PDB file of C-alpha atoms in Angstrom:
ATOM      1  CA  MET E  11     -69.131  42.436 146.559  1.00 48.00           C
ATOM      2  CA  ASN E  12     -66.240  40.748 148.489  1.00 50.00           C
ATOM      3  CA  ASN E  13     -63.075  41.237 146.054  1.00 54.00           C
ATOM      4  CA  GLU E  14     -61.516  38.459 148.292  1.00 77.00           C
ATOM      5  CA  ARG E  15     -64.045  35.667 146.558  1.00 86.00           C
ATOM      6  CA  LYS E  16     -62.784  33.990 143.657  1.00 94.00           C
ATOM      7  CA  PRO E  17     -65.754  34.264 141.544  1.00 96.00           C
ATOM      8  CA  VAL E  18     -67.751  31.186 141.043  1.00 96.00           C
ATOM      9  CA  ALA E  19     -69.905  29.766 138.680  1.00 95.00           C
ATOM     10  CA  HIS E  20     -71.702  27.979 141.034  1.00 91.00           C
ATOM     11  CA  LEU E  21     -72.804  27.495 144.646  1.00 92.00           C
ATOM     12  CA  LEU E  22     -74.330  23.605 146.172  1.00 89.00           C
ATOM     13  CA  GLN E  23     -74.926  23.567 149.848  1.00 88.00           C
ATOM     14  CA  ASN E  24     -74.478  20.829 151.595  1.00 91.00           C
ATOM     15  CA  ASP E  25     -75.880  18.184 153.973  1.00 95.00           C
ATOM     16  CA  SER E  26     -73.681  19.938 157.129  1.00 94.00           C
ATOM     17  CA  GLY E  27     -75.251  23.905 155.383  1.00 87.00           C
ATOM     18  CA  GLU E  28     -71.810  24.535 154.305  1.00 88.00           C
ATOM     19  CA  TRP E  29     -71.371  26.282 151.074  1.00 86.00           C
ATOM     20  CA  LEU E  30     -69.529  24.746 148.341  1.00 91.00           C
ATOM     21  CA  GLU E  31     -68.038  27.210 145.807  1.00 93.00           C
ATOM     22  CA  HIS E  32     -67.504  25.516 142.472  1.00 94.00           C
ATOM     23  CA  GLU E  33     -64.894  28.533 141.856  1.00 96.00           C
ATOM     24  CA  LEU E  34     -65.434  30.341 137.824  1.00 97.00           C
ATOM     25  CA  ASN E  35     -61.503  29.180 136.921  1.00 97.00           C
ATOM     26  CA  ASP E  36     -61.722  25.955 137.532  1.00 97.00           C
ATOM     27  CA  HIS E  37     -65.909  25.787 135.904  1.00 97.00           C
ATOM     28  CA  LEU E  38     -64.534  27.041 132.287  1.00 98.00           C
ATOM     29  CA  ALA E  39     -61.379  24.355 132.890  1.00 98.00           C
ATOM     30  CA  ALA E  40     -63.239  21.939 132.566  1.00 97.00           C
ATOM     31  CA  VAL E  41     -66.293  22.609 130.571  1.00 97.00           C
ATOM     32  CA  ALA E  42     -63.829  23.844 127.880  1.00 98.00           C
ATOM     33  CA  SER E  43     -61.980  19.729 127.797  1.00 98.00           C
ATOM     34  CA  ILE E  44     -64.453  17.956 127.937  1.00 98.00           C
ATOM     35  CA  ALA E  45     -66.229  20.279 124.632  1.00 98.00           C
ATOM     36  CA  THR E  46     -62.642  19.307 123.380  1.00 98.00           C
ATOM     37  CA  GLY E  47     -63.171  16.019 123.980  1.00 97.00           C
ATOM     38  CA  PHE E  48     -66.057  15.714 122.064  1.00 97.00           C
ATOM     39  CA  ALA E  49     -65.556  17.465 119.270  1.00 98.00           C
ATOM     40  CA  SER E  50     -62.756  16.085 118.513  1.00 97.00           C
ATOM     41  CA  GLU E  51     -63.981  13.381 116.802  1.00 97.00           C
ATOM     42  CA  PHE E  52     -65.896  15.766 114.060  1.00 97.00           C
ATOM     43  CA  GLY E  53     -62.388  18.047 113.768  1.00 97.00           C
ATOM     44  CA  ASN E  54     -62.951  21.223 115.915  1.00 98.00           C
ATOM     45  CA  ALA E  55     -61.657  20.874 118.884  1.00 98.00           C
ATOM     46  CA  ASP E  56     -60.285  24.253 119.219  1.00 98.00           C
ATOM     47  CA  TRP E  57     -63.316  25.463 118.367  1.00 98.00           C
ATOM     48  CA  ALA E  58     -65.323  23.772 121.237  1.00 98.00           C
ATOM     49  CA  MET E  59     -62.191  24.665 123.560  1.00 98.00           C
ATOM     50  CA  ALA E  60     -61.898  28.536 122.884  1.00 98.00           C
ATOM     51  CA  ALA E  61     -66.382  28.452 123.168  1.00 98.00           C
ATOM     52  CA  GLY E  62     -65.833  25.545 126.814  1.00 98.00           C
ATOM     53  CA  LEU E  63     -63.616  28.645 127.773  1.00 98.00           C
ATOM     54  CA  LEU E  64     -65.971  31.548 127.080  1.00 98.00           C
ATOM     55  CA  HIS E  65     -69.269  30.650 128.060  1.00 97.00           C
ATOM     56  CA  ASP E  66     -69.844  31.990 131.555  1.00 97.00           C
ATOM     57  CA  LEU E  67     -67.827  34.776 130.737  1.00 95.00           C
ATOM     58  CA  GLY E  68     -70.118  37.072 131.462  1.00 96.00           C
ATOM     59  CA  LYS E  69     -70.267  35.588 136.056  1.00 97.00           C
ATOM     60  CA  TYR E  70     -66.366  37.340 136.283  1.00 97.00           C
ATOM     61  CA  ASN E  71     -69.056  41.060 136.903  1.00 97.00           C
ATOM     62  CA  PRO E  72     -69.372  41.643 140.257  1.00 96.00           C
ATOM     63  CA  ARG E  73     -73.088  42.328 141.227  1.00 95.00           C
ATOM     64  CA  TRP E  74     -73.334  38.730 138.668  1.00 95.00           C
ATOM     65  CA  GLN E  75     -70.786  36.817 141.396  1.00 95.00           C
ATOM     66  CA  ASP E  76     -73.439  39.958 144.117  1.00 93.00           C
ATOM     67  CA  TYR E  77     -76.505  37.154 142.069  1.00 94.00           C
ATOM     68  CA  ILE E  78     -74.982  34.357 142.018  1.00 93.00           C
ATOM     69  CA  ARG E  79     -74.029  34.105 146.322  1.00 90.00           C
ATOM     70  CA  LYS E  80     -77.490  36.305 146.344  1.00 90.00           C
ATOM     71  CA  SER E  81     -80.035  34.074 145.259  1.00 89.00           C
ATOM     72  CA  ASN E  82     -78.273  31.528 146.748  1.00 84.00           C
ATOM     73  CA  GLY E  83     -78.525  32.515 150.116  1.00 74.00           C
ATOM     74  CA  ASP E  84     -74.776  32.731 150.425  1.00 66.00           C
ATOM     75  CA  TYR E  85     -74.240  36.728 151.043  1.00 57.00           C
ATOM     76  CA  LEU E  86     -74.184  39.237 153.913  1.00 54.00           C
ATOM     77  CA  GLU E  87     -76.747  41.269 155.120  1.00 49.00           C
ATOM     78  CA  ASP E  88     -75.079  43.396 156.064  1.00 50.00           C
ATOM     79  CA  SER E  89     -72.579  43.773 152.649  1.00 50.00           C
ATOM     80  CA  ASP E  90     -76.052  43.843 150.339  1.00 46.00           C
ATOM     81  CA  GLY E  91     -77.114  47.514 149.682  1.00 45.00           C
ATOM     82  CA  GLN E  92     -79.176  47.613 151.966  1.00 43.00           C
ATOM     83  CA  ASP E  93     -80.407  49.080 155.722  1.00 33.00           C
TER      84      ASP E  93
END
């Protein structure tokens, strides 16, 4: 994986072909915030916050980051370990 890139949760290609990155930190914080709002209605905002922050933690793995980028077409031929 290119260490200069920030970890991503998702990639989306816009209409002009540019890859838009949803950074993993931003994704985890947003999910935690939404989950906290829902769970506060029944007194479990703290648990929902923890679950939201941890739900995609495995995506920090460099091999998973490579998979996300390669499966979405956003990778460099010379950096994927193949001849």
